[in-house]
Tab-separated table of C-alpha atoms in Angstrom:
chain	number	residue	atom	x	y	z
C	1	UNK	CA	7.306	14.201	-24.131
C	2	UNK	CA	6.307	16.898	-26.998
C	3	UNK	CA	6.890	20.146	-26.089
C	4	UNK	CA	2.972	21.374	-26.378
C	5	UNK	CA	2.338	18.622	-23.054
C	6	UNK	CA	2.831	20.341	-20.076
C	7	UNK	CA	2.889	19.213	-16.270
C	8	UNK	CA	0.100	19.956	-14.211
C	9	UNK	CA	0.635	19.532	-10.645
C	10	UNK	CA	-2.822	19.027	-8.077
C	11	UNK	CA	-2.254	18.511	-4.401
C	12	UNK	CA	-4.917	18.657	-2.101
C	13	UNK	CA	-5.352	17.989	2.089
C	14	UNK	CA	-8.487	16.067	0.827
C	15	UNK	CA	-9.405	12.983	-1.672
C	16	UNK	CA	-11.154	14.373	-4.874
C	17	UNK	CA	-13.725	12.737	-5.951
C	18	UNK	CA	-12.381	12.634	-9.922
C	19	UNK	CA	-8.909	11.776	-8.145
C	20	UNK	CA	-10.728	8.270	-6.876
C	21	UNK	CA	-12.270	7.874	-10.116
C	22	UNK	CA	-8.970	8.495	-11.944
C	23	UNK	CA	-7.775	5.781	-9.541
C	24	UNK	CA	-10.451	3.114	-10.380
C	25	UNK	CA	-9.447	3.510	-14.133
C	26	UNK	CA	-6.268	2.006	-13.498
C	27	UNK	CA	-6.846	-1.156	-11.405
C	28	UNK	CA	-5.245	-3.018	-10.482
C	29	UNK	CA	-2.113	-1.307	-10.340
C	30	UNK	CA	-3.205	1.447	-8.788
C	31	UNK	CA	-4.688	-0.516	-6.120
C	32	UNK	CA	-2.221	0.381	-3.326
C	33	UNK	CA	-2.653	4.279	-3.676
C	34	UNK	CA	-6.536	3.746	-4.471
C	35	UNK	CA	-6.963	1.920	-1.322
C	36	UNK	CA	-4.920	4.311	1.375
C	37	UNK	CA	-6.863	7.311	-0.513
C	38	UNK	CA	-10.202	5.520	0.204
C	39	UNK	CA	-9.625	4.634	3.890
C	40	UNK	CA	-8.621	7.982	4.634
C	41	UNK	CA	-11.653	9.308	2.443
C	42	UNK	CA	-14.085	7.211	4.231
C	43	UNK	CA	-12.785	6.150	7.548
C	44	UNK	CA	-9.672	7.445	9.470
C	45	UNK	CA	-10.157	11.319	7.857
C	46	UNK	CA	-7.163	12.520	6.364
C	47	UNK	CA	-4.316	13.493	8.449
C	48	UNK	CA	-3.923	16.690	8.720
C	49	UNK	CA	-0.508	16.781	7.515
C	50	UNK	CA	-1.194	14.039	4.564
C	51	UNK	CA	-1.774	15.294	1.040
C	52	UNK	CA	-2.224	13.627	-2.137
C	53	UNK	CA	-0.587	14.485	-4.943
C	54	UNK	CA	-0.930	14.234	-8.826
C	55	UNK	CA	1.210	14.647	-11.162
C	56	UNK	CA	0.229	14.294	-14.778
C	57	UNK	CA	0.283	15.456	-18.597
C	58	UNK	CA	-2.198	17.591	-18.989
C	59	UNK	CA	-4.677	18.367	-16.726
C	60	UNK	CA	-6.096	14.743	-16.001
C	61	UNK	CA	-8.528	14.854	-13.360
C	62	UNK	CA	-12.414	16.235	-13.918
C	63	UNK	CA	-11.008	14.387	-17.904
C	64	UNK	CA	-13.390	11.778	-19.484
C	65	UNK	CA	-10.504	9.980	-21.015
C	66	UNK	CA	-9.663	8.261	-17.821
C	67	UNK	CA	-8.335	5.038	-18.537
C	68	UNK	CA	-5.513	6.940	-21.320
C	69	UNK	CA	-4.309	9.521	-18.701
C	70	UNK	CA	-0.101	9.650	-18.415
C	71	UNK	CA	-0.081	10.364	-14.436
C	72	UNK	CA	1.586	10.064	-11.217
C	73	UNK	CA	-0.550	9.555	-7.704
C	74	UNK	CA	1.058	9.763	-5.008
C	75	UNK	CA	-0.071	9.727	-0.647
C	76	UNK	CA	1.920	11.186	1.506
C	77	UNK	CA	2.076	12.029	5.396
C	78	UNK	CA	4.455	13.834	6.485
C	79	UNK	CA	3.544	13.203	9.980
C	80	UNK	CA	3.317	9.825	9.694
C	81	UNK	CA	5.447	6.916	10.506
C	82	UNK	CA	8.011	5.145	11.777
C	83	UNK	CA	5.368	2.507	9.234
C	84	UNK	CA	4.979	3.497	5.485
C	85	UNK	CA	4.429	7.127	5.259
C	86	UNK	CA	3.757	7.532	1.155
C	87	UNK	CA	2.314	5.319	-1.163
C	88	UNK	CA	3.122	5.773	-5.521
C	89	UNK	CA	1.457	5.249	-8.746
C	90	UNK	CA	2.513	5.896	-12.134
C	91	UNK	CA	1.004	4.840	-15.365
C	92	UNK	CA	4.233	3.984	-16.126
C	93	UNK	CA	3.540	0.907	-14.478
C	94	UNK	CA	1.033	-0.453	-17.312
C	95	UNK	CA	3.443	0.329	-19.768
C	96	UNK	CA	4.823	-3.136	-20.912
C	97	UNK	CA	7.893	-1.978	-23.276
C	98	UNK	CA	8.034	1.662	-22.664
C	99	UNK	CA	10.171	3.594	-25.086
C	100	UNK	CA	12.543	6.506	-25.072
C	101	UNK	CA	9.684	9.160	-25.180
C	102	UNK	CA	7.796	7.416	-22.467
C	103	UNK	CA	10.709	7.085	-20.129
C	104	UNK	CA	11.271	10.464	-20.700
C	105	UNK	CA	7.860	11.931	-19.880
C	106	UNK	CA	7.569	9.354	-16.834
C	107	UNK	CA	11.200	10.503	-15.593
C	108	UNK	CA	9.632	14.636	-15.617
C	109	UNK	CA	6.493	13.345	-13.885
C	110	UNK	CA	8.454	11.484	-10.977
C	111	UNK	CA	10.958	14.139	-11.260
C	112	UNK	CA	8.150	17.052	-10.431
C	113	UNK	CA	6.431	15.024	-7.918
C	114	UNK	CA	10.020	14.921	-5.999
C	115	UNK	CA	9.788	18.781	-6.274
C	116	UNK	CA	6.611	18.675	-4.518
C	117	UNK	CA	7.704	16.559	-2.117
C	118	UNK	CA	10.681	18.266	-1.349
C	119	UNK	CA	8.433	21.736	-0.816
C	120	UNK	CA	5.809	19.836	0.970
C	121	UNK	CA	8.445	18.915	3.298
C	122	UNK	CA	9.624	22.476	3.532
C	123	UNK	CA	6.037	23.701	4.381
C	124	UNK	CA	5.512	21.055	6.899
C	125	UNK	CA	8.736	22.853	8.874
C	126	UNK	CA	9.289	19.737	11.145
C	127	UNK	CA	11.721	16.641	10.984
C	128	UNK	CA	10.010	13.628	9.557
C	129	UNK	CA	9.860	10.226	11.512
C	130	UNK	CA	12.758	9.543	9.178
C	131	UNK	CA	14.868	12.825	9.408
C	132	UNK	CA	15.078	14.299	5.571
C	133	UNK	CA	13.151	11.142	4.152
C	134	UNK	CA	10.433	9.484	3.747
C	135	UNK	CA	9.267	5.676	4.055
C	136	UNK	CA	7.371	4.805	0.703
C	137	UNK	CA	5.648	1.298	0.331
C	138	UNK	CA	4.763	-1.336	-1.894
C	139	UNK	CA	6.787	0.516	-4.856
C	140	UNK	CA	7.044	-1.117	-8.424
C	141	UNK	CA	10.500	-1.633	-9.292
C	142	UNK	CA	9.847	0.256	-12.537
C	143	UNK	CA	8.910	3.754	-10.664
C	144	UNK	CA	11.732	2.385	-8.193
C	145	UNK	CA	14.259	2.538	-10.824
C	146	UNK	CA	13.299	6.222	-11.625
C	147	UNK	CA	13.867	7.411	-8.153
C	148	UNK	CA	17.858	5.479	-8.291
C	149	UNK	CA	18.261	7.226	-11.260
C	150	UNK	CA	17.347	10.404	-10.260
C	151	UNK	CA	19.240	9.863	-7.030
C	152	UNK	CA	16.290	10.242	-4.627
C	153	UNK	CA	15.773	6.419	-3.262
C	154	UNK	CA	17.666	4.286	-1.298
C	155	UNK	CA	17.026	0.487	-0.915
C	156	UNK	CA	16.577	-0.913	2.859
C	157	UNK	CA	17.281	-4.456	3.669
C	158	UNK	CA	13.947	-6.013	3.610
C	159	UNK	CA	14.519	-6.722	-0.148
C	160	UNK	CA	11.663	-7.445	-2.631
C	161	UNK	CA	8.502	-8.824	-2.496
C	162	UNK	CA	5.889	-9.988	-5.327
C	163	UNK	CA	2.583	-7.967	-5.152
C	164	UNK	CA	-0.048	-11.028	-5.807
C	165	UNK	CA	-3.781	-10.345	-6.338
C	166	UNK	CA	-6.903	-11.469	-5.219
C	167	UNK	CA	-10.499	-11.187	-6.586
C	168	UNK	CA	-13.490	-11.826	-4.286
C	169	UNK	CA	-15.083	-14.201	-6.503
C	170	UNK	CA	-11.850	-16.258	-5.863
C	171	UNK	CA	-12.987	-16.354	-2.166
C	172	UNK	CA	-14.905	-19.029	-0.560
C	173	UNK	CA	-18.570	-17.783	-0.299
C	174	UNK	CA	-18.606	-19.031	3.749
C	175	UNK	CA	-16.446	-19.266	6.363
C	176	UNK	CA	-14.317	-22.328	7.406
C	177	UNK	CA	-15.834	-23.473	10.549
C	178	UNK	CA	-13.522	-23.397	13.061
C	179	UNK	CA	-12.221	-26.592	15.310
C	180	UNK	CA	-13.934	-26.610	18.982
C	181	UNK	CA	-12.747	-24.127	21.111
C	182	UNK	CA	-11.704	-21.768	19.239
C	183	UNK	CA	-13.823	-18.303	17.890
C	184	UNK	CA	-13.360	-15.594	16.036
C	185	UNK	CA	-12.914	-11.658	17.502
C	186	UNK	CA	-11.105	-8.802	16.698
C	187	UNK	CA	-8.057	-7.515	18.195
C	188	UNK	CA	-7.605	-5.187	21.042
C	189	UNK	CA	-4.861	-3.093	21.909
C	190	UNK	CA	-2.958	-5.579	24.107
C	191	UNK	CA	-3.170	-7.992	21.027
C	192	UNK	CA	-1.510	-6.028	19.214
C	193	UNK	CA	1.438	-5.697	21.664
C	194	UNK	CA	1.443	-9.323	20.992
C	195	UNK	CA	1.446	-9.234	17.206
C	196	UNK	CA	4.200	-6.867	17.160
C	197	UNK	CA	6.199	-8.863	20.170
C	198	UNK	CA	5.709	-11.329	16.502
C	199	UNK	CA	7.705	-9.989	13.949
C	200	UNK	CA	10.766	-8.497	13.261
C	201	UNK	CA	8.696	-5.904	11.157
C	202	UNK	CA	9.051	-2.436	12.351
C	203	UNK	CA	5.634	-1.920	13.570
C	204	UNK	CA	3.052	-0.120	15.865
C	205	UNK	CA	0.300	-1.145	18.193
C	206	UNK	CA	-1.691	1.867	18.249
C	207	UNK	CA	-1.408	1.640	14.324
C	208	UNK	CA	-2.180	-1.463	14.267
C	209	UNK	CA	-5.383	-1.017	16.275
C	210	UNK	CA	-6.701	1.123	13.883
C	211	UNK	CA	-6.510	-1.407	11.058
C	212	UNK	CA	-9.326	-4.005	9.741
C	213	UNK	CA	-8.330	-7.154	11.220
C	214	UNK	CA	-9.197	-10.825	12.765
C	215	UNK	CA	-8.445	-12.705	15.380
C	216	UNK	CA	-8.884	-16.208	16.337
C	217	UNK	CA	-8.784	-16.670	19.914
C	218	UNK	CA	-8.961	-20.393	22.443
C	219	UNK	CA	-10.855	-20.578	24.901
C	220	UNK	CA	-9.350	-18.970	27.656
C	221	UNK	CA	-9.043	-15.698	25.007
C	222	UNK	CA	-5.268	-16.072	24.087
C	223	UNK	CA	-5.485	-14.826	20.675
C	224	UNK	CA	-3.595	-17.760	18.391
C	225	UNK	CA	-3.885	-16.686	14.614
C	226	UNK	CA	-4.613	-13.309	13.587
C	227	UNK	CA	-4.332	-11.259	10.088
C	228	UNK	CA	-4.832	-7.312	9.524
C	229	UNK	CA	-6.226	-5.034	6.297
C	230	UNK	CA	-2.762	-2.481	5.697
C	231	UNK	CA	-4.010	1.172	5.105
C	232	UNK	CA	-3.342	0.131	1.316
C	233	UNK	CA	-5.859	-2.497	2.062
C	234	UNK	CA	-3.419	-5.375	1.860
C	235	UNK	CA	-3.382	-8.499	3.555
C	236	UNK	CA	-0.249	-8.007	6.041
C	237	UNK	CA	0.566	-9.477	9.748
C	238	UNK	CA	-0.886	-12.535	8.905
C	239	UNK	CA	0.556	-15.473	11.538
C	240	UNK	CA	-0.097	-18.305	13.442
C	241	UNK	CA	1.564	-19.624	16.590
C	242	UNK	CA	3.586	-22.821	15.790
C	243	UNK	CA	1.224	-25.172	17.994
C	244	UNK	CA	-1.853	-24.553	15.942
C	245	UNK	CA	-0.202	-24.807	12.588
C	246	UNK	CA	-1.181	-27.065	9.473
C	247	UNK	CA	-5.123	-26.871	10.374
C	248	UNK	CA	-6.037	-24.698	7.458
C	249	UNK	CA	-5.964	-21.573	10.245
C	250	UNK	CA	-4.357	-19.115	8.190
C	251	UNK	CA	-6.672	-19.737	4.924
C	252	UNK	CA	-9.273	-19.036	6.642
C	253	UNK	CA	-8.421	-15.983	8.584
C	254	UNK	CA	-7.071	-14.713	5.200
C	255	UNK	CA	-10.432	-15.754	3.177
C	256	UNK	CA	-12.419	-14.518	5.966
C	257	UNK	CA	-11.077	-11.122	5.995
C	258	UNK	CA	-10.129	-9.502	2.605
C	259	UNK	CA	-14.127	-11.544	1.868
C	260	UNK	CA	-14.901	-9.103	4.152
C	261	UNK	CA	-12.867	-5.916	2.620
C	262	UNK	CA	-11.883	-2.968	3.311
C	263	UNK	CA	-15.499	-1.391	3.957
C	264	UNK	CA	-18.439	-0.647	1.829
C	265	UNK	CA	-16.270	1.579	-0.404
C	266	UNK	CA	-14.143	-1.013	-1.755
C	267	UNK	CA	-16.535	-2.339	-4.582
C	268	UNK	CA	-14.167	-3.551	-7.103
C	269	UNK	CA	-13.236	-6.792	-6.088
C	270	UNK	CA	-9.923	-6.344	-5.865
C	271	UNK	CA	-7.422	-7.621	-2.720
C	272	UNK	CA	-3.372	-7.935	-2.595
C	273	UNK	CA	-0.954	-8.683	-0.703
C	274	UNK	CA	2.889	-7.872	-0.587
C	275	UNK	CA	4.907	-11.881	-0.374
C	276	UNK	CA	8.593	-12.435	-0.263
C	277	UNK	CA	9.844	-15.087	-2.656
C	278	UNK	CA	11.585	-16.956	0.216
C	279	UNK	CA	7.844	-16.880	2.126
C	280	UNK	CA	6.428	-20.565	0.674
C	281	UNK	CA	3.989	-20.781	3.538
C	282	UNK	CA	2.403	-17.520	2.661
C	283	UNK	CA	2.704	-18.175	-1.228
C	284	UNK	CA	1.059	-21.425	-0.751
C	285	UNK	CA	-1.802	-19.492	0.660
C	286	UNK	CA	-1.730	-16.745	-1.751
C	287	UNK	CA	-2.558	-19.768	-4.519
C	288	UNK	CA	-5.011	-21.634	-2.020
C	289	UNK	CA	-7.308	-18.449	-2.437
C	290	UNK	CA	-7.305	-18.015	-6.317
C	291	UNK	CA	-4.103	-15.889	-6.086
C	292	UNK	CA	-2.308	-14.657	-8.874
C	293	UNK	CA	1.778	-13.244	-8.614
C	294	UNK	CA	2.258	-10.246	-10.148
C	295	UNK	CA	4.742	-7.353	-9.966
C	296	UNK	CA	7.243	-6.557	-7.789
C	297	UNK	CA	8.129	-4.305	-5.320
C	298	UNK	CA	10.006	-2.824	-2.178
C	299	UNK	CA	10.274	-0.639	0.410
C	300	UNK	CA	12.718	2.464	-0.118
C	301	UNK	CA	13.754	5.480	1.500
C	302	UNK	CA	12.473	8.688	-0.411
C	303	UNK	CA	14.703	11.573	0.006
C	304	UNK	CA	13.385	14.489	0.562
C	305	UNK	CA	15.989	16.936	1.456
C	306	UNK	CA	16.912	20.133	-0.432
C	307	UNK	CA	20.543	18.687	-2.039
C	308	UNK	CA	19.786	14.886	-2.499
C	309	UNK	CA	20.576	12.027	-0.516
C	310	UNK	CA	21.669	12.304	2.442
C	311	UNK	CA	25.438	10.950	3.010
């Protein structure tokens, strides 16, 4: 970074208008941040102890040079959890080969956003769902590596996952009809019980009541296949019971859904989803629908405690 660039640091208990426009500049790989910003912008509200956060060179937002801004975006709620409770974008992300100066400017950007974090956390004056830390989601390994570095991350278990892409022209224009007996619906809160009975996924039925989603049900009502929208707007939860496998079920739930979107306010087409590399069923959908494998990320612990990570 030259010395005449200086940070600027914006956080705000609200979405900005030129921060979703900032956003949109940098699809897809801002998608993730774009998308939790916009649901809590148009639907849920924001929680009143989430804030987003920008970091960036220069004072990007209200700019007209959109798509060149050096940034990072980050959601976070600090009363939020035990799911993902901060979602991260950097620019750094688009940058194929960066080089020393770039690492350099990315590393004070990530580095000041930690700052924030940390004083956020101070301000907030209550122990996170994750005492001293925070759960941050669908992370590129590139900003990933920055946090290691700077000693502020901590891998979990669940590994790595490839972030693959959808566009809705890729989806079919109508749905799959579905075999006799069976219709769609959308879940209710005892559903949900049953999707997270489902997977070994830390996860929450209230939370996951509050999330787009679709159900296919039998005829007596016992839901059998079901998918949801994350708050990032991607496709997660998607399953269906081992008797009413290998009919095309899961295509169509998928299709069906992220055709469907997030809401009105997701205009650009875009839809993801977060795949392990050992998941072929899911992969095999994830190409059945047009999708394309992209970048990678993970789950990691954020730390957000005064003296680093915790022992």
């Amino acid at each position: 970074m030259t010395p005449s660039v200086k940070l600027t640091t914006r956080t705000t208990p609200d979405v900005p208008e030129d921060l979703e426009r900032l956003l949109q500049a940098h699809l897809p790989y801002s998608l993730p941040v774009l998308r939790r910003l916009q649901h809590a912008k148009y639907k849920d509200g924001m929680p009143p102890n989430a804030r987003a956060v920008v970091i960036s060179s220069g004072d990007v937002l209200g700019g007209d040079q959109l798509a060149s801004a050096r940034f990072t975006a980050a959601y976070v709620d600090y009363g939020g959890g035990p799911d993902t409770q901060m979602w991260l974008f950097s620019t750094l992300e688009e940058v194929e080969q960066p080089s020393d100066a770039d690492k350099a400017e990315y590393r004070l950007q990530i580095e000041e956003l930690v700052r924030e974090l940390v004083k956020l956390g101070r301000e907030y004056g209550k122990p996170t769902a994750y005492p001293g830390g925070l759960l941050l989601g669908s992370l590129h390994t590139a900003v990933r590596n920055v946090l290691i570095d700077l000693g502020r991350a901590a891998p979990r278990a669940t590994g790595f996952y490839d972030k693959w892409l959808f566009q809705a022209k890729g989806f079919p224009e109508n749905d799959a009809p579905l075999p006799d007996g069976m219709r769609w619906d959308t879940a209710s809160l005892d559903d949900c019980r049953i999707v997270v009975s489902r997977t070994d996924i830390p996860r929450v039925a209230e939370t996951l009541f509050r999330l787009q989603n679709l159900i296919i049900r039998i005829e007596d009502g016992t839901p059998i296949a079901w998918a949801f929208l994350g708050f990032d707007g991607s496709l997660c939860s998607l399953h269906c019971e081992e008797p009413y496998r290998r009919r095309g079920l899961a295509k169509a739930l998928g299709a069906k859904l992220m055709r469907t979107g997030c809401g009105p306010y997701a205009t650009d087409g875009w839809a993801s989803a977060d795949v392990a590399a050992s998941n072929a069923g899911s992969r095999g959908m994830c190409k059945s629908l047009h999708g394309e494998q992209h970048w990678e990320v993970s789950w990691m612990m954020l730390d957000i405690t005064e003296d680093g990570l915790n022992d």
